[in-house]
Coordinates of C-alpha atoms in Angstrom, one line a residue:
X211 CA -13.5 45.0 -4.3
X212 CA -16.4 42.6 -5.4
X213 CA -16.3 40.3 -2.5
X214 CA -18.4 37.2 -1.3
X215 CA -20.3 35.6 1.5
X216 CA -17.1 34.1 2.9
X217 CA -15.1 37.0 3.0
X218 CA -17.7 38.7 5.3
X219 CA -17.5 35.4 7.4
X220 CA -13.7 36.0 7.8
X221 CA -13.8 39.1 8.4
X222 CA -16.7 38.8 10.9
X223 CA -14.5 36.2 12.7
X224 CA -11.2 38.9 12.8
X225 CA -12.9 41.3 14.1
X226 CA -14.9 39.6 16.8
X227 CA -11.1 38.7 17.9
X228 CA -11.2 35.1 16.9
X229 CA -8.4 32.6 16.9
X230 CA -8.9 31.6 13.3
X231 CA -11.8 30.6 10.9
X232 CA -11.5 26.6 9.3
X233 CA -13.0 27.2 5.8
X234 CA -14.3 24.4 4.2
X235 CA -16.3 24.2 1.0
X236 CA -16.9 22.5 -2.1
X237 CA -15.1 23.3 -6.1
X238 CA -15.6 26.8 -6.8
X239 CA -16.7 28.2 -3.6
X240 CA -14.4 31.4 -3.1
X241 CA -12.6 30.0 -0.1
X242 CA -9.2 30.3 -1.5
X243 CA -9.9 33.5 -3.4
X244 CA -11.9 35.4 -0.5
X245 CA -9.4 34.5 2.2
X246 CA -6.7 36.3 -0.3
X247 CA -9.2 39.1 -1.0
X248 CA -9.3 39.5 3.1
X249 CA -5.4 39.3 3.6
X250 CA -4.7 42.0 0.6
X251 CA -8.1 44.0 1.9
X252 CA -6.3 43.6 5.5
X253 CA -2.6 44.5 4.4
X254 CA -3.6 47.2 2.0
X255 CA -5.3 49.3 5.7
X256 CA -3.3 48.1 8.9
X257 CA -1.6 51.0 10.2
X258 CA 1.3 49.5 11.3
X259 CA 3.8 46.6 9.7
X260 CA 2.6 42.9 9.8
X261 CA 4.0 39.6 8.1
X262 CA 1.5 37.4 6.8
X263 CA 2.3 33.7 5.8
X264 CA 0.4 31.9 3.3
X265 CA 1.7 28.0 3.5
X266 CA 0.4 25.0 0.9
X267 CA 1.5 21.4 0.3
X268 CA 4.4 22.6 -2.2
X269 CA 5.9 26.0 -4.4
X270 CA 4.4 24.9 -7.4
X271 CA 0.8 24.2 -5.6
X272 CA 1.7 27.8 -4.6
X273 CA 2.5 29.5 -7.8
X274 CA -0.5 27.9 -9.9
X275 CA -3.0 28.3 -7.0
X276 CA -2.6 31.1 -4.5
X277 CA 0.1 33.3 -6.2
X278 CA -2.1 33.4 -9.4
X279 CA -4.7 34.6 -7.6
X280 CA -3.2 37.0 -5.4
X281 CA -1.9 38.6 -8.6
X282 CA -5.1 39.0 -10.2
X283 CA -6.7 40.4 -6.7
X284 CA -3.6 43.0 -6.9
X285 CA -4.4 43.5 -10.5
X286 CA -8.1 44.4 -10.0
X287 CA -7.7 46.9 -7.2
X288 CA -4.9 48.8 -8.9
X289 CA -2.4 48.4 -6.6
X290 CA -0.1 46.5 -9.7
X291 CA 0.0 47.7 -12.7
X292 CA 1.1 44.7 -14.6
X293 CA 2.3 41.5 -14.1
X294 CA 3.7 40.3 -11.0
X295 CA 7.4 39.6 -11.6
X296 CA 7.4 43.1 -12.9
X297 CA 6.6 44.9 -9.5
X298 CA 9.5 45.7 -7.4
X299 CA 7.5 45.5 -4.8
X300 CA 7.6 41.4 -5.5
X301 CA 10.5 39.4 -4.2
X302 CA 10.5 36.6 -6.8
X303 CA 13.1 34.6 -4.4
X304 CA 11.5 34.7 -1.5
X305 CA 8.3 35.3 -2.8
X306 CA 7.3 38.1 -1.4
X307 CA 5.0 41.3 -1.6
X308 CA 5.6 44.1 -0.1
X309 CA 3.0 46.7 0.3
X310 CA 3.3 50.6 0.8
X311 CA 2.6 50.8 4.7
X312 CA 5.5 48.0 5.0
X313 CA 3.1 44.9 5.7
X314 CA 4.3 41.5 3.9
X315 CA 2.6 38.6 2.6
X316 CA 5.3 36.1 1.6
X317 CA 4.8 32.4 -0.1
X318 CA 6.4 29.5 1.3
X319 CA 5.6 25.5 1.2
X320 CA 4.9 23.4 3.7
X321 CA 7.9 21.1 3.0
X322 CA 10.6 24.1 3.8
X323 CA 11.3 23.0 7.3
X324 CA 13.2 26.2 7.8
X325 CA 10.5 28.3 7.3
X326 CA 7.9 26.1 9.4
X327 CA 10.5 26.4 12.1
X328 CA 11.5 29.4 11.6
X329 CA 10.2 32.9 12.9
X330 CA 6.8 33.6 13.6
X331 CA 4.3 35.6 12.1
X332 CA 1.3 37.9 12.7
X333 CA -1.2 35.9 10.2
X334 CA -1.4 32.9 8.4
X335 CA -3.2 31.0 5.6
X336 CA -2.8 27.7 5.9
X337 CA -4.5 26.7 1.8
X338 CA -5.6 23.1 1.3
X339 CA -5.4 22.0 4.6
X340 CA -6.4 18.4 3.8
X341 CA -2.8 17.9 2.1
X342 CA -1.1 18.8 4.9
X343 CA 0.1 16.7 8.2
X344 CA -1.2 18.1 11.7
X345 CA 2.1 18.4 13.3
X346 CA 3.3 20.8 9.8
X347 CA 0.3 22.9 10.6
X348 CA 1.0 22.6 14.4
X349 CA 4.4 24.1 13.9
X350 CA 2.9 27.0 11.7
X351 CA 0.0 27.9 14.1
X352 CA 2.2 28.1 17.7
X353 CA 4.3 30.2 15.5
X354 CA 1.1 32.9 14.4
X355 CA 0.4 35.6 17.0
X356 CA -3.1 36.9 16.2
X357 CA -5.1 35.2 12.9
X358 CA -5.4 31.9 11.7
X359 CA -6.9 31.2 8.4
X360 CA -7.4 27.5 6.8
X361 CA -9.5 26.2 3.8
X362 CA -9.8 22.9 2.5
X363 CA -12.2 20.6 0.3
X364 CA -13.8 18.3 3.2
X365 CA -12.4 14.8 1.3
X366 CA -12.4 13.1 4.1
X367 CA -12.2 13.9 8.4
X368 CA -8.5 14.9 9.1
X369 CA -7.0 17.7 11.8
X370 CA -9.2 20.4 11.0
X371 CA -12.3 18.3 12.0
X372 CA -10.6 16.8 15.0
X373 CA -8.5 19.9 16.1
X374 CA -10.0 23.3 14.9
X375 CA -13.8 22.6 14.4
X376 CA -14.5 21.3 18.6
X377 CA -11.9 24.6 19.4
X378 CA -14.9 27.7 20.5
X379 CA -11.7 30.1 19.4
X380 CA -12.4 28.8 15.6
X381 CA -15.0 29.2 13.9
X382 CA -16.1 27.3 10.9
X383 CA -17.3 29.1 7.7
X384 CA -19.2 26.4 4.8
X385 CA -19.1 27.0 1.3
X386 CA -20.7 25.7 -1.9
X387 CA -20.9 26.8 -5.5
X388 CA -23.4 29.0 -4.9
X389 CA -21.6 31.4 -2.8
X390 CA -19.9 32.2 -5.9
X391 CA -22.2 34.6 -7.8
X392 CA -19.4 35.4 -10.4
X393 CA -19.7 31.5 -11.9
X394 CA -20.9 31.4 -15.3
X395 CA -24.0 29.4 -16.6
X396 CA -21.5 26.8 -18.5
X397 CA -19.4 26.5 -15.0
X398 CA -22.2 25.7 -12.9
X399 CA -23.5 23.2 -15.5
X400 CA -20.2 21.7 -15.2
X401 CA -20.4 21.3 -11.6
X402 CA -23.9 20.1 -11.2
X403 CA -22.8 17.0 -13.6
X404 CA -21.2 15.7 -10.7
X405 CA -24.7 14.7 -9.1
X406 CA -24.4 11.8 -10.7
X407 CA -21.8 10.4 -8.1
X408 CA -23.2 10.7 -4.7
X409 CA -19.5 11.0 -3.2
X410 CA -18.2 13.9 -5.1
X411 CA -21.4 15.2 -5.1
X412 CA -21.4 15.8 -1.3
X413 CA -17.9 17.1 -1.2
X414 CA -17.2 19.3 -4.2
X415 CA -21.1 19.9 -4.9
X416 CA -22.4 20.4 -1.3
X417 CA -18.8 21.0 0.8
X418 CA -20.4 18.6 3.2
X419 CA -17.1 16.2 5.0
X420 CA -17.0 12.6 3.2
X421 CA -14.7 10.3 2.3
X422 CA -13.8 10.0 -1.3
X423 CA -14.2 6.2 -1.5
X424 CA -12.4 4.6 -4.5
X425 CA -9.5 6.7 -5.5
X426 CA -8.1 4.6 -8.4
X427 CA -4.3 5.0 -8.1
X428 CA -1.7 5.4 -5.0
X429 CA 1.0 7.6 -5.8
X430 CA 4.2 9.3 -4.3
X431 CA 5.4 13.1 -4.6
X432 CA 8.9 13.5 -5.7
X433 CA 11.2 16.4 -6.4
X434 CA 12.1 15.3 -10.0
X435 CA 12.4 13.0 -12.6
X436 CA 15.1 10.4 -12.3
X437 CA 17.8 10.3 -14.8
X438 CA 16.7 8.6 -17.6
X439 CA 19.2 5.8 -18.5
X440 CA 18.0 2.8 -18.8
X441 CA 14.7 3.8 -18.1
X442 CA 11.9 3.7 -20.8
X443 CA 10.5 6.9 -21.8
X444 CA 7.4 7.4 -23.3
X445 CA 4.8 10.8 -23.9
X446 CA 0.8 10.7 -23.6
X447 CA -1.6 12.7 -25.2
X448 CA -5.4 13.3 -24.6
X449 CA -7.1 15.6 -26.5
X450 CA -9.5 18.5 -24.8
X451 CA -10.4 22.1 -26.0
X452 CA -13.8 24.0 -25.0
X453 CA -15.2 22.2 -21.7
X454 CA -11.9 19.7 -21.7
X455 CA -8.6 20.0 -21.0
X456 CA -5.6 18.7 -23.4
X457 CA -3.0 17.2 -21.4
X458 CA 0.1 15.7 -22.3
X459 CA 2.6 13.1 -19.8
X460 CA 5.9 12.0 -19.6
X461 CA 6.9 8.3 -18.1
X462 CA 9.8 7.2 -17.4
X463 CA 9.4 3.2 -16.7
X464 CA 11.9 1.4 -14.5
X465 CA 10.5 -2.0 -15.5
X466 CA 12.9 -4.2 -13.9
X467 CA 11.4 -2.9 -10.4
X468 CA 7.7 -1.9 -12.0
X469 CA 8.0 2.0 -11.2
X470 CA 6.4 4.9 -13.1
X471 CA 7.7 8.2 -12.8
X472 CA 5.0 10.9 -14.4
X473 CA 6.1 14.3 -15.1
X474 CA 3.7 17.1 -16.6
X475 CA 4.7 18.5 -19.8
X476 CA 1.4 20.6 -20.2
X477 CA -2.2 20.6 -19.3
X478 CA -5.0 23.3 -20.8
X479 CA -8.1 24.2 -22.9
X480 CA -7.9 25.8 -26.1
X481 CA -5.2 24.2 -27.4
X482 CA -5.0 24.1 -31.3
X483 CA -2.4 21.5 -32.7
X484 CA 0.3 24.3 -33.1
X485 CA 0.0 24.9 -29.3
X486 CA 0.4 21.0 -28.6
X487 CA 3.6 21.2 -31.0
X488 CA 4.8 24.0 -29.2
X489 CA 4.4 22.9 -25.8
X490 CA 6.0 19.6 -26.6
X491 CA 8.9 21.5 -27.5
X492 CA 9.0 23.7 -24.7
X493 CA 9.0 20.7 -22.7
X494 CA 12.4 19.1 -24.6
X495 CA 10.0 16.0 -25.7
X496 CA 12.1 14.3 -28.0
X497 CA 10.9 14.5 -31.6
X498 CA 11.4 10.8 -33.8
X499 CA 12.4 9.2 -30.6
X500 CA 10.3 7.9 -27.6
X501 CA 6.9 7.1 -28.4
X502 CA 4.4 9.6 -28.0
X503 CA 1.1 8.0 -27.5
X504 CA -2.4 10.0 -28.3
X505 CA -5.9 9.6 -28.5
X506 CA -6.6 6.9 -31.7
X507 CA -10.1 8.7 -32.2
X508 CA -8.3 12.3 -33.3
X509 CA -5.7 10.8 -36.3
X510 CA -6.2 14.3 -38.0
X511 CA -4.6 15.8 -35.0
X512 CA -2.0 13.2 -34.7
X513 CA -1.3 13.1 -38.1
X514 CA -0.2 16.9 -37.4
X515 CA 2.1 16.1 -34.6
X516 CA 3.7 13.7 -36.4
X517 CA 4.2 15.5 -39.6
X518 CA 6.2 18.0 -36.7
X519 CA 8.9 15.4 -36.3
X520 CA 7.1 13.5 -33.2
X521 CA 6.8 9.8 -32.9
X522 CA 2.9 9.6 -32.6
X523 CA 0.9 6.1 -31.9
X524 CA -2.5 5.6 -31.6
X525 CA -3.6 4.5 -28.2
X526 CA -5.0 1.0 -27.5
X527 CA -8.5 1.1 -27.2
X528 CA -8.2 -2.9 -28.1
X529 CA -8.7 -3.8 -24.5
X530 CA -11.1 -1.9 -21.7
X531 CA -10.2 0.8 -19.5
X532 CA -11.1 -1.4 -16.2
X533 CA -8.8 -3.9 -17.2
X534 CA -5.7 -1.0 -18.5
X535 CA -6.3 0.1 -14.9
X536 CA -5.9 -2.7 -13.3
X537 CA -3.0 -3.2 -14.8
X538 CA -1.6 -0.4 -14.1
X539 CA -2.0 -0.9 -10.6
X540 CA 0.4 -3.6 -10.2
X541 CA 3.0 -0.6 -10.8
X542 CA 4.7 1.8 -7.9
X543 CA 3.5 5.6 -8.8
X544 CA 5.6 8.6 -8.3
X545 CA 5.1 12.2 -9.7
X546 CA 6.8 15.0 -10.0
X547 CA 5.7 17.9 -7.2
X548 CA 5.8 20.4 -10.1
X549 CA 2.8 18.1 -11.6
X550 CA 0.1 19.9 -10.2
X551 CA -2.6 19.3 -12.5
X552 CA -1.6 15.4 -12.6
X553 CA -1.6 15.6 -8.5
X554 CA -4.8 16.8 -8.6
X555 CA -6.1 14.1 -11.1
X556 CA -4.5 11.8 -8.9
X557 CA -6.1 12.6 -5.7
X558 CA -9.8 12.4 -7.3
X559 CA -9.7 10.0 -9.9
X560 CA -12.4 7.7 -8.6
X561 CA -14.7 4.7 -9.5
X562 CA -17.8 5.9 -10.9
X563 CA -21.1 4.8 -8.1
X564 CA -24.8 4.4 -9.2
X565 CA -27.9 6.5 -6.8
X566 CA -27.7 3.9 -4.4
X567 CA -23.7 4.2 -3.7
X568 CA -22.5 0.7 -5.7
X569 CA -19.7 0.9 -7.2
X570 CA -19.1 0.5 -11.2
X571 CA -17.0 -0.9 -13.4
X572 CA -15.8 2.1 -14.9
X573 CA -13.9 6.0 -13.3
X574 CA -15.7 8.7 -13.1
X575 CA -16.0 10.9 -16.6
X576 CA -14.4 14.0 -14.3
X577 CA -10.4 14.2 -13.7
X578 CA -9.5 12.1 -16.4
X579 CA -7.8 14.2 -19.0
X580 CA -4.1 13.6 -17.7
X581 CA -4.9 9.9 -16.5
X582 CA -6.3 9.2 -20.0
X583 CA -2.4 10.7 -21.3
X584 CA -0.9 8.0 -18.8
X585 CA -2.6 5.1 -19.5
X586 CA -2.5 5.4 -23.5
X587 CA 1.8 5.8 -23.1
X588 CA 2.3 3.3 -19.8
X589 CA -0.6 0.8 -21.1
X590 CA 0.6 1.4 -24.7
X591 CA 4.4 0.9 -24.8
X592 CA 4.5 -2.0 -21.9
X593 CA 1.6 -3.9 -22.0
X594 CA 2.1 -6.1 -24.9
X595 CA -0.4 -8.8 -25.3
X596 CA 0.3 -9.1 -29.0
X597 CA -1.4 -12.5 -29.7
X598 CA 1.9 -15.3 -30.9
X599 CA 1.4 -16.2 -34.3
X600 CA -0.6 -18.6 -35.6
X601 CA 1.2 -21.5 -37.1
X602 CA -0.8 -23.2 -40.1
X603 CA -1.2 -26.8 -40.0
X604 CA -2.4 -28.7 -43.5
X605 CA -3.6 -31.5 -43.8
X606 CA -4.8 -33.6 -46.3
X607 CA -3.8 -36.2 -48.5
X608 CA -0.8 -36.2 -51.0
X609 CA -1.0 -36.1 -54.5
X610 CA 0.1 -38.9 -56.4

């Protein structure tokens, strides 16, 4: 098992018979993937049966996050063979693991009250703790007899500063980029680009606690789309491949009481037009119905799409995108909890800052490939400022 600096840490902290460890770090700093590591490491050696709970914001957080990589981590030591849902040792339902000497790690969110209040545990994982509320992860901990695990990207101070950090049974392991030796050259480039905004830079660059100031849109979490009559649906496109991602929304627009519903219909690099086409279908987008707004600089793509059956328009790059976002705002925001890759957009979408901290009149070039697909549908279909036309007045004098 190639393992990392924070692994050690948590494993340090386990067997000095700590409480817990609060892991904080910035993007790419191992914390989620080493604190798996440690709990498979763990599970794979106790001699007698344990349960171990690993708890995020929602399922689908789960199963694009910690799931993924806990099948990977299974993957690469050999105790699976193939893919997950093909073990028998994996409980799909319950999502579940069991392992040869009876120890389970199971999956749950932290909006299943049953299982928050349910029966305890010997271990938990508590992953992005910054999305979840203290009393939630209060719940979860009285219930855990001996380990307590939580990571988290220091946005801003919450429970884990307040509660866990000032606690001597805690102790708190800090993480950066750099503890990650298996990055490659082009990810760390990536990362580094974020220098540029002082904010971002000192959470997802440095993993030191701040406070991402200027986070463009408020939005809700729901549990689905609402049903679509008399709604207006529309689709957004934004193009990505190597070092971008292509990302494609669905809106549903109640415009009588100025709410947006967003729902993700597919979000990735690499995507050839064929794959767009594909994944439009997948999703039941309508073809030569709602509008399906893309990117006006790629028409060769949206040619394409369109010659597939799909309603493409260009976007509106007619007006700027400080004033498309500001109208935007005046609408209510609600997405879809399976919307991962939108929630995380979302959450740090910002206004871009100069050295010195000012803010400027434009977002951030980072966390923008979904939130470029919303705007060009929302702004496109229902913001028409479509100049009245021009009536011609002559003048002159009349023949005789």
């Amino acid at each position: 098992m190639q393992t990392t600096r924070v692994f050690d840490e948590i494993a340090k902290a386990y067997r000095d018979g700590l409480r817990g460890v609060d892991s904080r770090g910035g993007t790419r700093s191992t914390k989620t993937y080493s604190a798996l590591q440690f709990l498979v490491f763990l599970a794979v050696g106790l001699a007698r049966r344990k349960l171990i709970s690993v708890v995020s914001e929602t399922l689908p957080h789960l199963k694009k996050g910690a799931i993924r990589d806990f099948e990977r981590i299974l993957q690469d030591e050999g105790i699976i063979a193939g893919a997950l849902k093909d073990d028998a040792r994996w409980n799909a339902t319950d999502c579940l693991f069991t392992f040869a000497g009876g120890t389970v790690i199971e999956f749950f969110s932290a909006d299943s009250p049953g299982k928050v209040h349910g029966p305890s545990r010997d271990i938990l994982f508590i992953n992005e703790g910054q999305n979840i509320r203290w009393e939630t992860a209060r719940q979860l901990m009285i219930r855990t007899r001996e380990f307590i695990i939580v990571d988290y990207n220091p946005t801003h101070e919450f429970w884990a500063h307040t509660e866990l950090a000032p606690d001597p049974r805690f102790r708190t392991i800090v993480s950066t980029y750099k503890d990650n030796p298996f990055l490659t050259p082009a990810q760390v480039e990536d990362i580094e680009r974020g220098k540029k905004n002082a904010n971002w830079w000192r959470v997802y660059g440095l993993g030191e606690t701040g406070q991402l100031e200027g986070v463009i849109y408020e939005f809700q979490q729901i549990e689905a789309m609402p049903d679509p009559a008399g709604l207006v649906r529309i689709g957004g496109l934004d193009y990505g491949f190597t070092n971008s991602k292509t990302a494609g929304v669905e809106v549903l627009a109640d415009v009588r009481r100025k709410r947006l519903y967003l729902d993700e219909m597919f979000y990735g690099s690499g995507m050839h037009n064929f794959d767009i086409i594909a994944a439009l279908n997948a999703h039941g987008f309508p073809k030569g119905g709602p509008r399906l707004y893309a990117d006006c600089a790629e028409p060769k793509a949206n040619s394409e799409i369109k010659l597939a059956g799909f309603n493409v328009w260009p976007s509106d790059k007619g007006k700027e995108i400080t004033f498309q976002i500001a109208w935007l705002s005046q609408w209510e925001l609600f997405v879809t909890k399976t919307s991962t890759n939108v929630i995380h957009e979302l959450r740090n979408y910002l206004w871009d800052t100069d050295r010195d901290g000012n803010r400027l009149n434009h977002p951030i070039k980072e966390y923008d490939h979904a939130m470029d697909a919303f705007r060009y549908a929302a702004f496109g279909q229902l913001a028409d400022f479509r100049p009245p036309k021009k009536t011609t007045v002559r003048t002159g004098k009349l023949k005789r």
